Short mmCIF file of C-alpha atoms in Angstrom, two decimals:
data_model
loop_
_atom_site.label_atom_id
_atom_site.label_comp_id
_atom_site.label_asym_id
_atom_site.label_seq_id
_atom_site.Cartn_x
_atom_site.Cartn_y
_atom_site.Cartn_z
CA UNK A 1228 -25.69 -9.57 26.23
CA UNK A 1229 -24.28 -8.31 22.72
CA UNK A 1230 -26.11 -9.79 19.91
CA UNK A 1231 -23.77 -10.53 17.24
CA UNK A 1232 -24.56 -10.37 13.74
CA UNK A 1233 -26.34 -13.09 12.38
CA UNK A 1234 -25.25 -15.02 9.67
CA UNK A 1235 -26.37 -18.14 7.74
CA UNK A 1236 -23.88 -20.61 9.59
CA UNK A 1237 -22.79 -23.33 6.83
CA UNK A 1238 -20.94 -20.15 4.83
CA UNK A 1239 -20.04 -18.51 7.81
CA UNK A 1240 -18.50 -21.30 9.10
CA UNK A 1241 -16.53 -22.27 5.60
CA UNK A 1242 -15.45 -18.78 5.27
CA UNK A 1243 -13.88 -18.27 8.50
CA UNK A 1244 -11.99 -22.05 8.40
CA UNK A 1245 -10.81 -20.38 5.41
CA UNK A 1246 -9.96 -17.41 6.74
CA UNK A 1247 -8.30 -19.50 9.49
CA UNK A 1248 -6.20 -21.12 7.36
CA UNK A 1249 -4.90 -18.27 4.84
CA UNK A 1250 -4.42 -16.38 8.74
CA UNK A 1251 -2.04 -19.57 9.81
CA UNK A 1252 -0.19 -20.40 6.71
CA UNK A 1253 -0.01 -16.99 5.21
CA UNK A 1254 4.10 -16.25 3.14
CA UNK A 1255 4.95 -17.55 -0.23
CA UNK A 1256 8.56 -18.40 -1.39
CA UNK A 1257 7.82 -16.27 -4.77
CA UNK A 1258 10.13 -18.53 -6.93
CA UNK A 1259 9.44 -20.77 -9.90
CA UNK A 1260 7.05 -20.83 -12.76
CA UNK A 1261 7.23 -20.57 -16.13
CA UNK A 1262 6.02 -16.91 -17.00
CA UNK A 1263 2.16 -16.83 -18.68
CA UNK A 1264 1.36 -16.09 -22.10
CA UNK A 1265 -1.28 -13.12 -22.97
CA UNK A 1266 -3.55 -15.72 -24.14
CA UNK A 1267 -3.26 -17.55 -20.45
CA UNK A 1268 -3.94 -14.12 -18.56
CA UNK A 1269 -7.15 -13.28 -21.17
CA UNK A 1270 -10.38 -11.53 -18.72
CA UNK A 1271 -11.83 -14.75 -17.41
CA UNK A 1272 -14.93 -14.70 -15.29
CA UNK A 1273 -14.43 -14.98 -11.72
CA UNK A 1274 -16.01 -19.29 -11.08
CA UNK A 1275 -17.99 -18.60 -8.16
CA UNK A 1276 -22.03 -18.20 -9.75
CA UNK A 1277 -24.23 -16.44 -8.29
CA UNK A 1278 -23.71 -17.65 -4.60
CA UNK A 1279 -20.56 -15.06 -4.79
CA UNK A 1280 -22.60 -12.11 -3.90
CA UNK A 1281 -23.97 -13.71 -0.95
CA UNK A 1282 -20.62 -15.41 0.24
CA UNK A 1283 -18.86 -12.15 -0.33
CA UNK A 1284 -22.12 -10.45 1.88
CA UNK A 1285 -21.59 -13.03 4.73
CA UNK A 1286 -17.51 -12.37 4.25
CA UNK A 1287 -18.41 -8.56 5.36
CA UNK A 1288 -20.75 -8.92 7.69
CA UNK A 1289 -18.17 -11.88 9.24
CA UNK A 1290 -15.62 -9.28 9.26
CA UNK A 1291 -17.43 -6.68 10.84
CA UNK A 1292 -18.87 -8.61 13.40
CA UNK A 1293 -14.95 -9.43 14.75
CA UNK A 1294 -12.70 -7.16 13.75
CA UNK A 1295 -12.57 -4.02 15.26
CA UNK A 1296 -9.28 -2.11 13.39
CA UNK A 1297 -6.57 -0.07 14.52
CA UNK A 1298 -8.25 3.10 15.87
CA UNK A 1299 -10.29 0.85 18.60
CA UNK A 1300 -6.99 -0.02 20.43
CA UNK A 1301 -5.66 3.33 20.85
CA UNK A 1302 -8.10 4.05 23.66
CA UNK A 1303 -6.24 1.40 26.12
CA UNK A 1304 -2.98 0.75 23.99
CA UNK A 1305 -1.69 4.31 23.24
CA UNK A 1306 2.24 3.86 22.86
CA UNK A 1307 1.29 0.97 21.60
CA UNK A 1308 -0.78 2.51 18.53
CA UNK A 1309 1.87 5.07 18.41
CA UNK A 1310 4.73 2.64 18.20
CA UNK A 1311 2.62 0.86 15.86
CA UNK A 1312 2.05 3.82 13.30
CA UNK A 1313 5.91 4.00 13.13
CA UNK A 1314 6.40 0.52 12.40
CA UNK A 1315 6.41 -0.72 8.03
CA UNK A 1316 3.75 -2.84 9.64
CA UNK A 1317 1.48 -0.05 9.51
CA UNK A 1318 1.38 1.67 6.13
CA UNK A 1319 2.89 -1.40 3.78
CA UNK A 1320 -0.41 -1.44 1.61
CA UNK A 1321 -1.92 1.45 -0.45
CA UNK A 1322 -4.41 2.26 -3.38
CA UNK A 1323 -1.33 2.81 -5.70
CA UNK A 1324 -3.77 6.50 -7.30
CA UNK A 1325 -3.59 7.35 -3.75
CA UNK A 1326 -0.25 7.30 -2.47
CA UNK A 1327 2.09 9.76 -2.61
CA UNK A 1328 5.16 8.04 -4.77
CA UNK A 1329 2.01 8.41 -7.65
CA UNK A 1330 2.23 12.17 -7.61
CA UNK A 1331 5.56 11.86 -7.98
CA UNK A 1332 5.81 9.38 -10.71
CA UNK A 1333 3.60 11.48 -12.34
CA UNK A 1334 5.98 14.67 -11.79
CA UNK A 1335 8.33 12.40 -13.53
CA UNK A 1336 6.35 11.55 -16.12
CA UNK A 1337 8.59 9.26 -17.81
CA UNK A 1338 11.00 6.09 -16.97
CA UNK A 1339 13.56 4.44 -18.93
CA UNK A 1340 14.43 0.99 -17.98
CA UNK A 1341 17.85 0.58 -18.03
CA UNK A 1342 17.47 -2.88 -18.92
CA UNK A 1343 15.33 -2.93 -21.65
CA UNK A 1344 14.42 -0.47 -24.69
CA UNK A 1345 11.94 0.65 -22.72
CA UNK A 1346 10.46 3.87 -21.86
CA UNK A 1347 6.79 4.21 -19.41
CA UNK A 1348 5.15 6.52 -19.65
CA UNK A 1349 2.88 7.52 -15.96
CA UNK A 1350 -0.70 9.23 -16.21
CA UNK A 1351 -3.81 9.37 -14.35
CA UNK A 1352 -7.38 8.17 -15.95
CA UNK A 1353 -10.19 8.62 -14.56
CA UNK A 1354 -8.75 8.44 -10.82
CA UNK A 1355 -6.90 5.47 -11.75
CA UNK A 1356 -3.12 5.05 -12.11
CA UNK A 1357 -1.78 4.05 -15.19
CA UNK A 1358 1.93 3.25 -17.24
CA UNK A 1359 1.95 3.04 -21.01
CA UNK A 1360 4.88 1.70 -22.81
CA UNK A 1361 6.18 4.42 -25.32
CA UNK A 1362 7.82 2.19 -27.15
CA UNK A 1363 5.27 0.32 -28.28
CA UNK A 1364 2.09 2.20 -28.76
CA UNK A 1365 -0.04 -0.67 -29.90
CA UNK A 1366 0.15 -1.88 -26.15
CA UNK A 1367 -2.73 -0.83 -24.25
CA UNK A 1368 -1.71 1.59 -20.67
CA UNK A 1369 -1.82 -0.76 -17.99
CA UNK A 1370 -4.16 0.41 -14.88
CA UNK A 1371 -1.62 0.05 -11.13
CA UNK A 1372 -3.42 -1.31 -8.64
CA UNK A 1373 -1.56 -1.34 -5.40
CA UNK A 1374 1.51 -0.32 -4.08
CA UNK A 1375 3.17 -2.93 -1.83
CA UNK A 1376 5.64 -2.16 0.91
CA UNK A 1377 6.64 0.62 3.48
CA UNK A 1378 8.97 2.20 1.47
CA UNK A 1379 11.85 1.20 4.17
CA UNK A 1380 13.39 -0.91 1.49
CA UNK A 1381 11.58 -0.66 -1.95
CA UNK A 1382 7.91 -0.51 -2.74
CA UNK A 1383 6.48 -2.45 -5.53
CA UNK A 1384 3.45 -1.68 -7.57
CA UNK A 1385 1.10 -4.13 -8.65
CA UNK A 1386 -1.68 -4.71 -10.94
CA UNK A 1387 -4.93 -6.54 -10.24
CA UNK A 1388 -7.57 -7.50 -13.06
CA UNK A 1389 -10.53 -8.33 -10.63
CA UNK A 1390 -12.43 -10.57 -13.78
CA UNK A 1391 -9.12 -12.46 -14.69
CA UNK A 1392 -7.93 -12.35 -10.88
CA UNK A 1393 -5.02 -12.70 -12.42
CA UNK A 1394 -2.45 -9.93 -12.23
CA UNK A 1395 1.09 -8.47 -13.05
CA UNK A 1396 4.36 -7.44 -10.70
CA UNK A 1397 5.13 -4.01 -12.26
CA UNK A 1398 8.70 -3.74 -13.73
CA UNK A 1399 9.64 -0.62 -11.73
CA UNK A 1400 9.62 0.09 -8.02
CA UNK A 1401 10.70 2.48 -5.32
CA UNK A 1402 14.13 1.78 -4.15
CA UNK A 1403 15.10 3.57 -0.43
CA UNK A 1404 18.70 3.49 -1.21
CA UNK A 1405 18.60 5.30 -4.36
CA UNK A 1406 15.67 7.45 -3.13
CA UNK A 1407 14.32 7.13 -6.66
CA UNK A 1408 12.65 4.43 -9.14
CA UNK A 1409 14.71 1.28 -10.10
CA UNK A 1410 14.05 -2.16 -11.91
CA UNK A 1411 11.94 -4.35 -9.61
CA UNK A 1412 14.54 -6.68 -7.39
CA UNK A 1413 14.89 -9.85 -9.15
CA UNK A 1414 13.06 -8.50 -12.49
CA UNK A 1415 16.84 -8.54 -14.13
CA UNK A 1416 15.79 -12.52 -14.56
CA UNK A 1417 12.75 -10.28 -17.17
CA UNK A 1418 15.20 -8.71 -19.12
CA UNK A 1419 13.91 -10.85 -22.34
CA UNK A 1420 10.09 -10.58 -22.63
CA UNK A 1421 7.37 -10.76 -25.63
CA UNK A 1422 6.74 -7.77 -26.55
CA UNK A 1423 2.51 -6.94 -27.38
CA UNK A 1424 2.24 -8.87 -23.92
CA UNK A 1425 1.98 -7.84 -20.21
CA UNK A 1426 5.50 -9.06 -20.28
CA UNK A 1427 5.93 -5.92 -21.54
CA UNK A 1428 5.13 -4.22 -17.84
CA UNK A 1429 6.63 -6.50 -15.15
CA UNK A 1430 6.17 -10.39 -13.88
CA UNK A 1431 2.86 -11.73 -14.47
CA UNK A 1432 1.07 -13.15 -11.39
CA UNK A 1433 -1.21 -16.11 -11.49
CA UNK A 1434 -4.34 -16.30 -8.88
CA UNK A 1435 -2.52 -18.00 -5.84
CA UNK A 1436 0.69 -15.27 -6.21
CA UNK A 1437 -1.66 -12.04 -6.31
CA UNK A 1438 -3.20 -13.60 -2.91
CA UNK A 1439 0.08 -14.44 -1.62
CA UNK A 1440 1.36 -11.31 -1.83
CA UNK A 1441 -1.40 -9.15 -0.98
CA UNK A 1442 -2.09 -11.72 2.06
CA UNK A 1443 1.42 -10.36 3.47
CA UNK A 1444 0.45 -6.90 3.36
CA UNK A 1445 -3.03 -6.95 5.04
CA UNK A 1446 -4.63 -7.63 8.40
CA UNK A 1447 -7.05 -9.96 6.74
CA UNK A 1448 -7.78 -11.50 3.34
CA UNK A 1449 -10.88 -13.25 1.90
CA UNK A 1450 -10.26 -16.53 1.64
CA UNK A 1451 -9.84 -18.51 -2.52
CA UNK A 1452 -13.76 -19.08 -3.20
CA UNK A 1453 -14.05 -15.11 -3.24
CA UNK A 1454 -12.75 -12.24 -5.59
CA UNK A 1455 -9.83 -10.55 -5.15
CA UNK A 1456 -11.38 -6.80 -4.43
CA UNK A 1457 -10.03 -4.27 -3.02
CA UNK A 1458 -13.29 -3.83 -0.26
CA UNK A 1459 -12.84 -7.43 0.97
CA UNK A 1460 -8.93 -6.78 2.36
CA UNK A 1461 -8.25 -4.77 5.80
CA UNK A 1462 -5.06 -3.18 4.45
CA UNK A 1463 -2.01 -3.07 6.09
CA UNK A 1464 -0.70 -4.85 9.35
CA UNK A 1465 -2.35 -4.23 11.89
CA UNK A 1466 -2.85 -5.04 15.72
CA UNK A 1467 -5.34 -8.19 14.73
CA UNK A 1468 -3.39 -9.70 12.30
CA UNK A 1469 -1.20 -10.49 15.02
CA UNK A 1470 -2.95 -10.40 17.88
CA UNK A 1471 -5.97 -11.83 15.91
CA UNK A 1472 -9.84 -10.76 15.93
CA UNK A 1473 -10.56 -8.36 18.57
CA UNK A 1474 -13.93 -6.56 18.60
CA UNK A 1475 -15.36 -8.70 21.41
CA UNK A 1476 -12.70 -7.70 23.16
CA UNK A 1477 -13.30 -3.69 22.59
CA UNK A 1478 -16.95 -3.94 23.41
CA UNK A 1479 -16.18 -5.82 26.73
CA UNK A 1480 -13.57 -3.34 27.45
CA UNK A 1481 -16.10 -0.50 27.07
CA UNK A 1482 -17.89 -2.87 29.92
CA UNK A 1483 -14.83 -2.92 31.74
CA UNK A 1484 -14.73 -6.58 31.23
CA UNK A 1485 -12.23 -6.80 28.90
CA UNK A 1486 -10.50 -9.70 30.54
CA UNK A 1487 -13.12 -11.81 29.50
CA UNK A 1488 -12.86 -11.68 25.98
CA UNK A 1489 -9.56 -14.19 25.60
CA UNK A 1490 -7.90 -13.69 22.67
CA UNK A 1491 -8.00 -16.24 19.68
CA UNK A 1492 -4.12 -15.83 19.16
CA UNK A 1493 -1.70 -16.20 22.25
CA UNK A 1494 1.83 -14.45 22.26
CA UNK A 1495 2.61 -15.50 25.99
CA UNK A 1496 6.01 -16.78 25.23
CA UNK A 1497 9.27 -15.55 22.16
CA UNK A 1498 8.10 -19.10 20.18
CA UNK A 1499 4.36 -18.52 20.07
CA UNK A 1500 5.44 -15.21 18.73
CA UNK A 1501 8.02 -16.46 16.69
CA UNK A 1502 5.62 -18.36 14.61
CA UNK A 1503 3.08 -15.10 13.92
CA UNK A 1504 6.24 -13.56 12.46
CA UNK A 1505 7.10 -16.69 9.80
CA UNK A 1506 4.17 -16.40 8.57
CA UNK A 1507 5.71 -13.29 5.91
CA UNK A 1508 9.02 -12.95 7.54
CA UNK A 1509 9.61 -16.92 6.68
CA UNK A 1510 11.46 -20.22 7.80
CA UNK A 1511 12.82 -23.30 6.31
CA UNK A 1512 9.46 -24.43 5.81
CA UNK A 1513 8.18 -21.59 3.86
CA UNK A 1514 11.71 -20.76 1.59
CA UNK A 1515 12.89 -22.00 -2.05
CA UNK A 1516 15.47 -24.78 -1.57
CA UNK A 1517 17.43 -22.71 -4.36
CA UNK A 1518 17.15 -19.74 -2.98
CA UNK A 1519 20.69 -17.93 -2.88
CA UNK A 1520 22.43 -16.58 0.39
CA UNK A 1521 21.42 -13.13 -0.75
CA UNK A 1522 17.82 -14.19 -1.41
CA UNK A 1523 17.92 -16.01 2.20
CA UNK A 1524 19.38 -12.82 3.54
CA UNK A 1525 15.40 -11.27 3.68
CA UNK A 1526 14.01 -14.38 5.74
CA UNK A 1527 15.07 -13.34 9.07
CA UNK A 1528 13.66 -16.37 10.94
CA UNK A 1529 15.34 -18.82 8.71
CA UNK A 1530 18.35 -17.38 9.77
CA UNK A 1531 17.67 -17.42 13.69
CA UNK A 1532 16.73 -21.15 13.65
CA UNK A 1533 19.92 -22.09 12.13
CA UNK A 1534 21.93 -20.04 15.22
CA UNK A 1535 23.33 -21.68 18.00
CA UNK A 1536 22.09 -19.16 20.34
CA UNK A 1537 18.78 -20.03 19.28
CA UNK A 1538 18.81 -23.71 19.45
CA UNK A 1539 19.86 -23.81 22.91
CA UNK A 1540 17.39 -21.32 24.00
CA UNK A 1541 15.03 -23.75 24.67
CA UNK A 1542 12.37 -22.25 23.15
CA UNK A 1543 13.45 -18.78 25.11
CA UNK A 1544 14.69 -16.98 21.91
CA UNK A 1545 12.74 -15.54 19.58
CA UNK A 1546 12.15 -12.43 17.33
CA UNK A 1547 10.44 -10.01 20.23
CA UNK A 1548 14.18 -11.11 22.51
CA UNK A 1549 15.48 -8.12 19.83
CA UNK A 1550 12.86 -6.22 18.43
CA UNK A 1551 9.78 -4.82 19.66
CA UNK A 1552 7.23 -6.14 17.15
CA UNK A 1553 5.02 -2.95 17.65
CA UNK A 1554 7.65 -0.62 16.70
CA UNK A 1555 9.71 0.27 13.60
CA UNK A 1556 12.98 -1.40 13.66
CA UNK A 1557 15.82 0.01 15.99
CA UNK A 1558 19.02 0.96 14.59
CA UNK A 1559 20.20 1.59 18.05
CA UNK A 1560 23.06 -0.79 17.47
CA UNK A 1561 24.06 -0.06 21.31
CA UNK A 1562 20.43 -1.74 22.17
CA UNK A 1563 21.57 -5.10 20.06
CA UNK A 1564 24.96 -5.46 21.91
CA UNK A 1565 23.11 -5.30 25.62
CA UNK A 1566 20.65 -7.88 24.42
CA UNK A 1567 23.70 -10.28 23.19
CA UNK A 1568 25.40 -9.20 26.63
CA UNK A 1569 21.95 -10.51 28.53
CA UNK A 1570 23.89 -13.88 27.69
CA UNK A 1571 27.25 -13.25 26.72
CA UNK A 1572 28.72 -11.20 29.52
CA UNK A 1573 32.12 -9.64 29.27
CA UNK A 1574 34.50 -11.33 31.75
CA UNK A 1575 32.41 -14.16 31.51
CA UNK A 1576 32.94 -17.99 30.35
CA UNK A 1577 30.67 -17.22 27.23
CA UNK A 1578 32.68 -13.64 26.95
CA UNK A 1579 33.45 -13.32 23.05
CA UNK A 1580 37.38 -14.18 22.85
CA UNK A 1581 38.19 -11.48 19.94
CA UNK A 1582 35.96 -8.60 20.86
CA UNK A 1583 34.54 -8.48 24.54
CA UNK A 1584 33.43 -5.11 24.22
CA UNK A 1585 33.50 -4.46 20.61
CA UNK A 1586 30.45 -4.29 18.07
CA UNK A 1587 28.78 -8.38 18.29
CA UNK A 1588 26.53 -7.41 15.34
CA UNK A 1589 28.89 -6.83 12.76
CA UNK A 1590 31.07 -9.75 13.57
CA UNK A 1591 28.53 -12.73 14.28
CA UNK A 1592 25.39 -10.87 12.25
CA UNK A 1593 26.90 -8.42 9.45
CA UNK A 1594 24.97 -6.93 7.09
CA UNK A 1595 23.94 -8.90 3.15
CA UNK A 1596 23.03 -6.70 0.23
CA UNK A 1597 20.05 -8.30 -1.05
CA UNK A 1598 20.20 -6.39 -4.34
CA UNK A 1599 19.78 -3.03 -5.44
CA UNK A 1600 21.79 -1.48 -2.34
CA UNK A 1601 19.19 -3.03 -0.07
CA UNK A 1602 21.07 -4.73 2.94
CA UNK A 1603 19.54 -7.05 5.21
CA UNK A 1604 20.89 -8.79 8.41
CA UNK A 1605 20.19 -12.68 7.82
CA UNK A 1606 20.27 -12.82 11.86
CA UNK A 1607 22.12 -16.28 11.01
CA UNK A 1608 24.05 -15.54 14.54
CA UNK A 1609 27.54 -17.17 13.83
CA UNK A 1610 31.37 -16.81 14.05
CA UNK A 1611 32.93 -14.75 11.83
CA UNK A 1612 34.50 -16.84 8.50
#
């Protein structure tokens, strides 16, 4: 029999509803809000007293006792964990001191914004990552926290102050079509800012958007009565954000009695998977109303719901009928056309009158620039305008 560890059950049992819940309902729509003031983002105290350090205690222990990470699969999933390690999924969080786009920032040394009259200035203190505005020396350098993304489209740094838990979208990013730094997407909206403020550096974040978007880039995240710290995340998404908490699981399979451990999270069908994937990758339910067709473009699975292939699927179609959600995207556009063919056969009564045997993706599914150069299929699967 395997003991588990033992925790005091009333805050185990809050903290893993919790958990349950920021696991379920995880995405944001990132839209709205007036921007803060300095005085509004001044070091507040984190309001938890002094049963913090024994909730955040019981939030480790919790986590240990259940998760088991990445390397645990490899033993019985192997091109799995491989496929995995080439997916975004797998390195779209990072310390931002550790990665390497920080050494070379710091190679550069310097960035003008081309929007502003603006130049940063990138240096390293004390193993932390920091920009400085140059042009306005009274402003304190700004520590860089994390680095969000994969780098297959942009990466965005970010900066988390863990007593305000309040934090700030950094002005600059990594752009993959430019291969070099850039204005953040959708920071040209920042163009006018207060200077002597974090305005100066990027977006400011309230509470709820720093755990929004960290929440999108991790396997788990503590739940809103603890901190935001960097040891209470499991970076990165892995195979139990999906697949959910699997260390049971391991420890039986060491047993071989892994088939007794049922998973939390079922993916037997394209819908139950489908709805793992809108969590980040969003739907109607989770996008602005305003949002523009080149803002929708990024929300994949709002697109798919609105397609008639997908509404007569009967539940059949899904995001795994394309793309195998352990792997990095395939741009095997040979690979798209058979799957469109599983249906639409040439010769056939749902043959495509215009093209049989041309190229269905660029026709019914072509290819939006979001902004910056980065495209985006909307997978809205329609007829050509």
């Amino acid at each position: 029999m395997i003991n588990p560890v033992r925790i005091a059950v009333p805050i185990a049992v809050v903290i893993l509803l919790a958990a349950a819940m920021i696991y379920l309902t995880g995405g944001w729509d990132g839209t709205g809000g007036s921007l803060p003031t300095t005085d509004e983002h001044a070091a507040q105290p984190f309001d938890g007293g002094s049963p913090v350090d024994e909730q955040v205690e019981a939030w480790k222990a919790l986590i240990a006792a259940n998760f088991a990470g990445d390397a645990a699969c490899a033993s019985c999933h192997a091109e799995e964990m491989k496929a995995h390690k080439r997916s975004g999924h797998s390195h779209t969080l990072a310390m931002m001191h550790d990665s390497q786009w920080a050494e070379e920032l710091l190679e550069l040394a310097t960035y003008e914004d081309p929007r502003r009259d603006q130049r940063f200035r990138f240096q390293t203190r004390d193993n932390q990552f920091t920009v400085q505005d140059v042009a306005n020396p009274g402003t304190p350098a700004m520590p860089v926290t994390w680095l969000l993304g994969s780098g297959v489209h942009a990466q965005t740094p970010i900066w988390v102050d863990e007593s305000s838990q309040r934090g700030v979208e950094m002005r600059w990013s990594y752009l993959a079509p430019s291969d070099a730094i850039g204005v953040t997407p959708d920071h040209e909206r920042f163009d006018d800012y207060q200077q002597g403020t974090i305005e100066c550096y990027g977006r400011p974040l309230d509470n709820a958007s720093v755990r929004a978007c960290l929440a999108c880039h991790t396997t788990m995240s503590p739940p809103p009565n603890l901190p935001i710290r960097q040891d209470l995340y499991i970076a990165n998404v892995g195979c139990e954000r999906c697949h959910g908490p699997r260390k049971k699981h391991v420890v039986m399979a060491e047993q071989g009695l892994a088939e007794q451990a049922k998973p939390l999270v079922t993916l037997d069908n394209p819908a139950a998977a489908m709805k793992v994937c809108v969590q980040c990758h969003r739907d109607a339910d989770s996008v602005s109303p305003t949002a523009t067709p080149e803002e929708l473009v990024r929300f994949q699975p709002y697109g798919l719901k609105k397609s008639r292939c997908f509404i007569e699927s009967s539940g059949k179609m899904g995001c795994s009928s394309c793309h195998d959600a352990h792997d990095a995207v395939s741009t095997d556009r040979r690979l798209y056309i058979e799957r469109c063919q599983q249906c639409h056969q040439p010769k056939s009564s749902n043959d495509c009158p215009q093209m049989p045997t041309g190229d269905c993706i660029q026709c019914h599914m072509p290819a939006v620039e979001w902004t910056a150069g980065i495209e985006f299929h909307d997978h809205w699967i329609r007829s050509p305008e």
